[in-house]
PDB file of C-alpha atoms in Angstrom:
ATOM      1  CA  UNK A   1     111.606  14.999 293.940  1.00 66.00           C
ATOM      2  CA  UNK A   2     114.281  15.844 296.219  1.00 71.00           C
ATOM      3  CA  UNK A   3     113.193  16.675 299.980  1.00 87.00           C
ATOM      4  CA  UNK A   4     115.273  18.035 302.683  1.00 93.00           C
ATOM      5  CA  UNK A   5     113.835  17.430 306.592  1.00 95.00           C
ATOM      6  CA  UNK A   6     115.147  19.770 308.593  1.00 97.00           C
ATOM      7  CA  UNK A   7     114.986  18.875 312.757  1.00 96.00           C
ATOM      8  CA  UNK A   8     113.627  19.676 314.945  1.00 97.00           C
ATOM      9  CA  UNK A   9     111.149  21.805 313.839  1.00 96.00           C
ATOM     10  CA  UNK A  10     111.133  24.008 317.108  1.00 97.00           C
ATOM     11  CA  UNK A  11     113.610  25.103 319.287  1.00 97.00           C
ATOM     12  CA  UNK A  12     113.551  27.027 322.746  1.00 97.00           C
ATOM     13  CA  UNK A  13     116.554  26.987 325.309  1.00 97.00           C
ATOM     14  CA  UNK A  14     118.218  29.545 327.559  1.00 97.00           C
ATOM     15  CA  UNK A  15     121.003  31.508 326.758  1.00 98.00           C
ATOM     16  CA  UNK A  16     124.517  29.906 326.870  1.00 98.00           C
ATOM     17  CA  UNK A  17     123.064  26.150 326.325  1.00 98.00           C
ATOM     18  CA  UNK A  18     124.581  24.507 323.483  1.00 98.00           C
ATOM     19  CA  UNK A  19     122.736  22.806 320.310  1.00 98.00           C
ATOM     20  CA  UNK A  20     122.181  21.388 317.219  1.00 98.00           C
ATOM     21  CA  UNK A  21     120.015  21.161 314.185  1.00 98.00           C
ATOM     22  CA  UNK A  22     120.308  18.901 311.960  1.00 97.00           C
ATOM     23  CA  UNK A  23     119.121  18.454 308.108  1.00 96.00           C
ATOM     24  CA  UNK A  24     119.058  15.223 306.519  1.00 95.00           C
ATOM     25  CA  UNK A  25     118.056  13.619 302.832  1.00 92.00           C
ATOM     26  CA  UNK A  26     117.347  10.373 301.005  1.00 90.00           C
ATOM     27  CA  UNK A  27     119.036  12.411 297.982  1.00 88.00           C
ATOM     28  CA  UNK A  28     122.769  13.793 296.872  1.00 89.00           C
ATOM     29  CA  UNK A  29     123.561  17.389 296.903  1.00 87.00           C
ATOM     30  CA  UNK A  30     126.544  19.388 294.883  1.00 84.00           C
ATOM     31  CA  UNK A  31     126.463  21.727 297.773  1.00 86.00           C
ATOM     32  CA  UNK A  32     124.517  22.802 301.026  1.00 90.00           C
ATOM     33  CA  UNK A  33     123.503  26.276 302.155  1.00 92.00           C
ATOM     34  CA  UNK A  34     122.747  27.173 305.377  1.00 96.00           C
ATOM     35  CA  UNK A  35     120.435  30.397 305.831  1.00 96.00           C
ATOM     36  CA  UNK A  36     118.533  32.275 308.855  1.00 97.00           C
ATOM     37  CA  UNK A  37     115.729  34.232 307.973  1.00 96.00           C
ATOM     38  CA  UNK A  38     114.417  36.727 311.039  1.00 94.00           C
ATOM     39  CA  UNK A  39     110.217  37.831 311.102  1.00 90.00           C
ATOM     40  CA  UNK A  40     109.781  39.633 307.857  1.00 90.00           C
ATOM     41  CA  UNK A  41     112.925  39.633 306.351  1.00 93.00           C
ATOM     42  CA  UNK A  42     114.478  37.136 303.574  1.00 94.00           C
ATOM     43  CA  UNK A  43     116.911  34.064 304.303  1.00 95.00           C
ATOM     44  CA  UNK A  44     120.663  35.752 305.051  1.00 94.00           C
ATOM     45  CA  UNK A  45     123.556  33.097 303.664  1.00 93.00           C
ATOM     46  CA  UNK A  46     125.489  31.929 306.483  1.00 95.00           C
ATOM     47  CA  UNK A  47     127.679  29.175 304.785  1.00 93.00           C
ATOM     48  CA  UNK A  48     128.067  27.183 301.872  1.00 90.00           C
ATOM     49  CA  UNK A  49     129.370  23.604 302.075  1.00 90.00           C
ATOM     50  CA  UNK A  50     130.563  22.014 299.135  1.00 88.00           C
ATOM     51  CA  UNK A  51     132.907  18.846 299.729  1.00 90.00           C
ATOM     52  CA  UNK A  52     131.534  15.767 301.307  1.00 91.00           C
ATOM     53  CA  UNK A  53     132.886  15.454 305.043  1.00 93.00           C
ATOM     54  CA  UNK A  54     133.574  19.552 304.927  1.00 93.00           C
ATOM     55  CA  UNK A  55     133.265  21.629 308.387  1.00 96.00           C
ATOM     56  CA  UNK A  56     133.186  25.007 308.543  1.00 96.00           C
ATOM     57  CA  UNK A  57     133.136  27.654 311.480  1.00 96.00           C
ATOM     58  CA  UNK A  58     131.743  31.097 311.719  1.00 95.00           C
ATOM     59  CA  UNK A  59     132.486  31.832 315.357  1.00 96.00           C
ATOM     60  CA  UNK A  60     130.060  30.081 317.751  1.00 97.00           C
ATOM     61  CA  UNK A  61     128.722  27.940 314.595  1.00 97.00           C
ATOM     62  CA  UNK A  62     129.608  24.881 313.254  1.00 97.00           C
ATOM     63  CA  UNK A  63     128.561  23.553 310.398  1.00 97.00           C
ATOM     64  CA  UNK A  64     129.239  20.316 308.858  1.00 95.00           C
ATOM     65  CA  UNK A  65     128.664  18.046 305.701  1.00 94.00           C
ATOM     66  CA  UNK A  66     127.960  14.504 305.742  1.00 93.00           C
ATOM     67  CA  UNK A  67     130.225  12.568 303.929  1.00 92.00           C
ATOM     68  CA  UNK A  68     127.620  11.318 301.285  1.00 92.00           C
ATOM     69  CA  UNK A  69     126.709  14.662 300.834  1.00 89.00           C
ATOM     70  CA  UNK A  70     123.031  13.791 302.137  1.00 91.00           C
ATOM     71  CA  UNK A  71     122.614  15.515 305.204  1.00 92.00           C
ATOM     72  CA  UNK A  72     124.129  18.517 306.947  1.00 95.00           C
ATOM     73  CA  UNK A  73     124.326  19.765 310.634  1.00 97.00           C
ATOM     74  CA  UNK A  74     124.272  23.116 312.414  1.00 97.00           C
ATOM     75  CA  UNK A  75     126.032  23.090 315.921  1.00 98.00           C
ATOM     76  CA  UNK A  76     125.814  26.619 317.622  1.00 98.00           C
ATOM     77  CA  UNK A  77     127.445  27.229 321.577  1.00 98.00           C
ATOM     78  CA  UNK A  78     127.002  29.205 323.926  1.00 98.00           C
ATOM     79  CA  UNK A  79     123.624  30.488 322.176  1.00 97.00           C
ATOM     80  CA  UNK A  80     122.752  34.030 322.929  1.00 97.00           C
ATOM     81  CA  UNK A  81     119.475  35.864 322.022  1.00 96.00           C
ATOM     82  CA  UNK A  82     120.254  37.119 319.397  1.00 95.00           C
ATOM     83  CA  UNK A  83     121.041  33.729 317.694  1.00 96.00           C
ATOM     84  CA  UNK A  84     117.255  33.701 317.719  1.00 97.00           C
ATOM     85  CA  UNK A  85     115.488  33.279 314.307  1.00 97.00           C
ATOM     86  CA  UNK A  86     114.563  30.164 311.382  1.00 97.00           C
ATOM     87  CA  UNK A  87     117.173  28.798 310.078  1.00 98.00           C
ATOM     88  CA  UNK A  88     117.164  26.903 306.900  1.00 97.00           C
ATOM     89  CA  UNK A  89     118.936  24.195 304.741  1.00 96.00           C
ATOM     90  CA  UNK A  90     118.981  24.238 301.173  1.00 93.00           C
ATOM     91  CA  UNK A  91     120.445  21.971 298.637  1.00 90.00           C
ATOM     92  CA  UNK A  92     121.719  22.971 295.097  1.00 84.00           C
ATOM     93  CA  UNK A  93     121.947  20.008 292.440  1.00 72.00           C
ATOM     94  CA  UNK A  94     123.035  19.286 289.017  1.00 61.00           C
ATOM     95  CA  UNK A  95     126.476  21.461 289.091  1.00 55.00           C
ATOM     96  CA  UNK A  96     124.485  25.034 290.182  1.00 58.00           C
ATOM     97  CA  UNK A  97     122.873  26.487 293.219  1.00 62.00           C
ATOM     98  CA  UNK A  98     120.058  28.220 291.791  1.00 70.00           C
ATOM     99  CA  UNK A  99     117.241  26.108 291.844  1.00 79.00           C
ATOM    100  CA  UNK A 100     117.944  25.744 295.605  1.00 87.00           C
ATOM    101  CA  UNK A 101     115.746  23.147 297.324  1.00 90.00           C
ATOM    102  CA  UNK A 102     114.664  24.365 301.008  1.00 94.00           C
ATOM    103  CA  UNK A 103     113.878  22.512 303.932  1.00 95.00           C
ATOM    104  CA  UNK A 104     111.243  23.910 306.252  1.00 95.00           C
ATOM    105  CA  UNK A 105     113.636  25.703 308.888  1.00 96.00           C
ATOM    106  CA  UNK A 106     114.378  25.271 312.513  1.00 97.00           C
ATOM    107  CA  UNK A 107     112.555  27.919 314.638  1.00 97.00           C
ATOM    108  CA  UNK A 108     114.947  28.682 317.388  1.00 97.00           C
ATOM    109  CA  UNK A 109     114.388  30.652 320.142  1.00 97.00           C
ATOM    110  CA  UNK A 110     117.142  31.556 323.048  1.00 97.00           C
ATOM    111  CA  UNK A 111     115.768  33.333 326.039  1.00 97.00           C
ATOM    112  CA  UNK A 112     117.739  35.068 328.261  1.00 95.00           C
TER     113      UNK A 112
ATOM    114  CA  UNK B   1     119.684  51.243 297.948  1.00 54.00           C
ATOM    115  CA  UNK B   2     122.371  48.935 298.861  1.00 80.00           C
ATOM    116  CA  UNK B   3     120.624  45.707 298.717  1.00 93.00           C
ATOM    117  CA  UNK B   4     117.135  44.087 296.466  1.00 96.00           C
ATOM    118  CA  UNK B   5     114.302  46.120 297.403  1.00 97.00           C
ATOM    119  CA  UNK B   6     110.467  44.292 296.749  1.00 97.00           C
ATOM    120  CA  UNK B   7     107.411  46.293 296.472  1.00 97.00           C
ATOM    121  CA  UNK B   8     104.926  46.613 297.807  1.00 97.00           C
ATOM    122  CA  UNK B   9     105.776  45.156 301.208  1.00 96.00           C
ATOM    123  CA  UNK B  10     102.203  43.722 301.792  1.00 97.00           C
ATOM    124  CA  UNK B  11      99.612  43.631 299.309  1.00 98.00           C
ATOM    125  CA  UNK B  12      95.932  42.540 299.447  1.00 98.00           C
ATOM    126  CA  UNK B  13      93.800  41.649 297.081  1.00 98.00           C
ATOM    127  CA  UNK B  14      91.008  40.232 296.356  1.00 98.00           C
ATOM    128  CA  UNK B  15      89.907  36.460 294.625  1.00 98.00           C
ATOM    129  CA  UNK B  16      89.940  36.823 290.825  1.00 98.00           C
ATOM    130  CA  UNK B  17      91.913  39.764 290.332  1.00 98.00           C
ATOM    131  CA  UNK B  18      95.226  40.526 288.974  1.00 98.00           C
ATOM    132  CA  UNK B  19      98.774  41.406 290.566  1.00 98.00           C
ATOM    133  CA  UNK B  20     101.953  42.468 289.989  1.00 98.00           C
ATOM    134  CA  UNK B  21     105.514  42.326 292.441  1.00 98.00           C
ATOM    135  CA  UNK B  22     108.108  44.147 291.627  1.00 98.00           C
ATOM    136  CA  UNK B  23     111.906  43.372 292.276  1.00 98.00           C
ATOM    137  CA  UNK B  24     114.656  46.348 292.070  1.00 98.00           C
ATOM    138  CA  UNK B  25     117.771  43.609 292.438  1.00 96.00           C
ATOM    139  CA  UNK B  26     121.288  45.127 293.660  1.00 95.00           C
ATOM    140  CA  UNK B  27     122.531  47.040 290.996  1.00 93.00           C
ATOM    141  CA  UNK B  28     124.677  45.176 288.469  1.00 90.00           C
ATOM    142  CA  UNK B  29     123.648  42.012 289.675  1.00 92.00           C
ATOM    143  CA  UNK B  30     122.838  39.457 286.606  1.00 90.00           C
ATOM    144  CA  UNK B  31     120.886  36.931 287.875  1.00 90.00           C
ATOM    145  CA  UNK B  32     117.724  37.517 289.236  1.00 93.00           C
ATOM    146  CA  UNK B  33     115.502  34.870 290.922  1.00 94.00           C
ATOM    147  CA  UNK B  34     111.875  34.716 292.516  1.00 97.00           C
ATOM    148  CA  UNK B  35     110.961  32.081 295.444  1.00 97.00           C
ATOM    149  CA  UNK B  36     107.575  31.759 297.388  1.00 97.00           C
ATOM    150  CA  UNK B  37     107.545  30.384 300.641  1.00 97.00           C
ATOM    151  CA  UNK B  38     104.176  29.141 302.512  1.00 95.00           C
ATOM    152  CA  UNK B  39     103.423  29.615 305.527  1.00 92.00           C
ATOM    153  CA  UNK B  40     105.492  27.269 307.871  1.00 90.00           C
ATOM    154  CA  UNK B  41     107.303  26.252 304.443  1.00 93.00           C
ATOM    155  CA  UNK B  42     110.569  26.450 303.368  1.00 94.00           C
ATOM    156  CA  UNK B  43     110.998  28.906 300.089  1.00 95.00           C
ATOM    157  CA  UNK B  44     110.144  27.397 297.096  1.00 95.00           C
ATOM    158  CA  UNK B  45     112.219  28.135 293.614  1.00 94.00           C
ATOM    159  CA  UNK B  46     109.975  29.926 290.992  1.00 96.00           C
ATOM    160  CA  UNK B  47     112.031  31.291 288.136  1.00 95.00           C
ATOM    161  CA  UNK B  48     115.692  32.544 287.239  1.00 92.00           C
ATOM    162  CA  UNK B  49     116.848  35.201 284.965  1.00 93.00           C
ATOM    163  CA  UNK B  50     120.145  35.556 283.537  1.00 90.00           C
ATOM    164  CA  UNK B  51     120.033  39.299 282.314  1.00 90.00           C
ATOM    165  CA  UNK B  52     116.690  39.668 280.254  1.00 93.00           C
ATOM    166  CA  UNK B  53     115.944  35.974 279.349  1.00 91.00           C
ATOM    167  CA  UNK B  54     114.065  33.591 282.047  1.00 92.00           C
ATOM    168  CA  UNK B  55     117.066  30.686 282.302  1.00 89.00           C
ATOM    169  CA  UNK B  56     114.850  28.375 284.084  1.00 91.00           C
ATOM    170  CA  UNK B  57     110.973  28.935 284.541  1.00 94.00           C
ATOM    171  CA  UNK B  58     110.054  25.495 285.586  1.00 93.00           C
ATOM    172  CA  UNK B  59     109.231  26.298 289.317  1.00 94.00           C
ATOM    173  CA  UNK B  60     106.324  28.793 288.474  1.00 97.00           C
ATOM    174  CA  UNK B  61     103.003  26.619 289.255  1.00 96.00           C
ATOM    175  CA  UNK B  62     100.830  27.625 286.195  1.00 96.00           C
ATOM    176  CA  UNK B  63      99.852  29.697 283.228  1.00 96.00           C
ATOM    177  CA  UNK B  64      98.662  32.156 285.700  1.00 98.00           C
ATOM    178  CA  UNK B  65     102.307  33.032 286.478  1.00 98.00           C
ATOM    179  CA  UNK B  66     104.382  35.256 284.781  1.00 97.00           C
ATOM    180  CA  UNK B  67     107.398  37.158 285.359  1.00 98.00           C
ATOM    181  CA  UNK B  68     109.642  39.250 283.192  1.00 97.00           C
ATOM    182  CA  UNK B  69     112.793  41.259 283.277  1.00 97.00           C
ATOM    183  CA  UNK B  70     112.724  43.733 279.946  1.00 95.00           C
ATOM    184  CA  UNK B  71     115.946  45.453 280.764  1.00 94.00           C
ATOM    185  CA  UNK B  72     118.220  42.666 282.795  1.00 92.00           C
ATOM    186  CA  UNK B  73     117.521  44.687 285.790  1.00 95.00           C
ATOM    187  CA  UNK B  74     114.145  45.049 287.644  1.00 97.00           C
ATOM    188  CA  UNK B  75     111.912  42.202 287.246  1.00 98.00           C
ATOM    189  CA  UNK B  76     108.020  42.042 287.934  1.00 98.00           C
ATOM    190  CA  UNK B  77     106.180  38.895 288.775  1.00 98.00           C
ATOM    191  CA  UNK B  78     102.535  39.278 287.533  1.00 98.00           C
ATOM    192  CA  UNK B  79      99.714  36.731 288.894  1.00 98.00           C
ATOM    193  CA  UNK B  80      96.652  36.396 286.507  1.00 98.00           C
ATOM    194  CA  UNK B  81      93.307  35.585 288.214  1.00 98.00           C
ATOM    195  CA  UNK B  82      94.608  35.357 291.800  1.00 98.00           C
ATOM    196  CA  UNK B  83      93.096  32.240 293.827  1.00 98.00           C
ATOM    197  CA  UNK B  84      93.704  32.023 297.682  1.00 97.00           C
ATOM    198  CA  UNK B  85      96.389  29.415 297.549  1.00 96.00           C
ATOM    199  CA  UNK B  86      98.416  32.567 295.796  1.00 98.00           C
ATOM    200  CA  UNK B  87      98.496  33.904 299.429  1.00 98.00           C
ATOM    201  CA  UNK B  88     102.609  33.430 300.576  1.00 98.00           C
ATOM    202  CA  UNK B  89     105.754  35.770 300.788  1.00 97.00           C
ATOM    203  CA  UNK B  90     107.116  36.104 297.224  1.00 98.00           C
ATOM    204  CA  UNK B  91     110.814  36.603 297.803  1.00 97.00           C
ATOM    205  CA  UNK B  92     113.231  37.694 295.175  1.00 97.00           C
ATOM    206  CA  UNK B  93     116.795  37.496 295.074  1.00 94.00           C
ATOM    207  CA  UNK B  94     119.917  38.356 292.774  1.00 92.00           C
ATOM    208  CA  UNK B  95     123.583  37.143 292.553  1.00 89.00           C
ATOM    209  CA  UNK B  96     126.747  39.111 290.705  1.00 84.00           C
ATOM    210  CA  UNK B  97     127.277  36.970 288.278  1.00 69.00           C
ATOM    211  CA  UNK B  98     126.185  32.943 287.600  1.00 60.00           C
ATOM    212  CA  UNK B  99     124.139  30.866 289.369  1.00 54.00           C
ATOM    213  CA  UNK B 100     127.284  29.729 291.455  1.00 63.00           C
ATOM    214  CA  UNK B 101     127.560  33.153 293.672  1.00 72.00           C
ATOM    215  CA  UNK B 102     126.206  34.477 296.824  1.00 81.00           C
ATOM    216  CA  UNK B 103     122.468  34.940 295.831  1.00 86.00           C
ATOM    217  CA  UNK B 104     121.198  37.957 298.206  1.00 91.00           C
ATOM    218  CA  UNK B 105     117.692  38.209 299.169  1.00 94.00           C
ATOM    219  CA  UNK B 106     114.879  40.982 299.336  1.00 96.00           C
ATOM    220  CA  UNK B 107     112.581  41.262 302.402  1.00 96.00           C
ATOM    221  CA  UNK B 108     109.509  39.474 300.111  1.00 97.00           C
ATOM    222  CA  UNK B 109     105.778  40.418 299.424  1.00 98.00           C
ATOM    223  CA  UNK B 110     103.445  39.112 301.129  1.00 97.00           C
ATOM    224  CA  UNK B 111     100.705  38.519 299.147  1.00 98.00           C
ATOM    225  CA  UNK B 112      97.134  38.006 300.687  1.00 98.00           C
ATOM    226  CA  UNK B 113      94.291  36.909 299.042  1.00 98.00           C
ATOM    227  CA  UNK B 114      90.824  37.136 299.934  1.00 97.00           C
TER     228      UNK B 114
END
């Protein structure tokens, strides 16, 4: 069974503070999806990683894939409230990204 | 609507009985999936359609679950003789094309029972 631990499991820091979360696994992944989900709503895609080593940035996020292609990272700055919300890893194997396997999420929180 | 729409939002019911969720994906959208995620949990991979057929059912838990998709659009999950560990937020998405694209997600049932 292939298990993805996400850390840490909360998060709460004031606006403008950098930080990262970090999601790591004993097992390989074809790719890596990062996803934040707010209260009552359903994960929104924020990146797909693919090649081992990759980074990618979407404006104040960073995201990065470990060379193995075992564990990921999520490095936001300058956080701002509105960053607030759980964001999840999930891991597609065996050549398709359907059968996604989830980690539990990072609850962040940024007050301002 | 522009993106997958789940009914009912919230739905209660009670030990024993049976339900059914309903999934309206984005239209033209091929594949069609169904996670449940658990309180505190991650989501958790069900089922996938590719148009009418059920690609890959090997997520759903029991014989109790069901889910079908007659015309390769709207898909309904049905749960036979409900038990309280049912109770999560059953979340359905659907991609353009393969497996490989973006797959979008609805705004999930939660399912309660008691």
């Amino acid at each position: 069974t292939q298990l993805l631990e996400q850390s840490p499991q909360f998060l709460s820091i004031q606006e403008g503070e950098n930080l990262t979360v970090y999601c790591n696994s004993s097992s390989v992944f074809s790719s890596l999806q990062w996803y934040r989900q707010e209260p009552g709503e359903g994960p929104v895609l924020l990146v797909t990683v693919v090649t081992g080593g990759e980074v990618k940035k979407l404006k104040r996020l960073t995201f990065q894939f470990g060379d193995a292609r075992k564990d990921s990272s999520l490095h936001i700055t300058a956080a701002q409230p509105g960053d607030t919300g759980l964001y999840l890893c999930a891991g597609g194997s065996g050549g398709s990204n359907y059968k996604l396997t989830f980690g539990k999420g990072t609850l962040l929180t940024v007050n301002p | 609507g522009a993106g997958v729409s789940q009914t009912p939002s919230n739905k209660v019911t009670e030990k024993g009985k049976y339900v059914e969720l309903r999934c309206d994906p984005i239209s033209g959208h091929t594949a069609l999936y169904w996670y449940r995620q658990s309180l505190g949990q991650g989501p958790e991979f069900l089922i996938y359609f590719q148009g009418t057929g059920a690609a890959d059912d090997s997520g759903l838990p029991n014989d109790r679950f069901f889910a079908v998709r007659p015309e390769g659009s709207v898909s309904t999950l049905k749960i036979q003789r409900t038990e309280r560990g049912d109770s999560a937020v059953y979340l359905c998405a659907s991609s353009s094309m393969g497996h490989d694209t973006e797959a979008f997600f609805g705004q999930g049932t939660r399912l309660t029972v008691v």
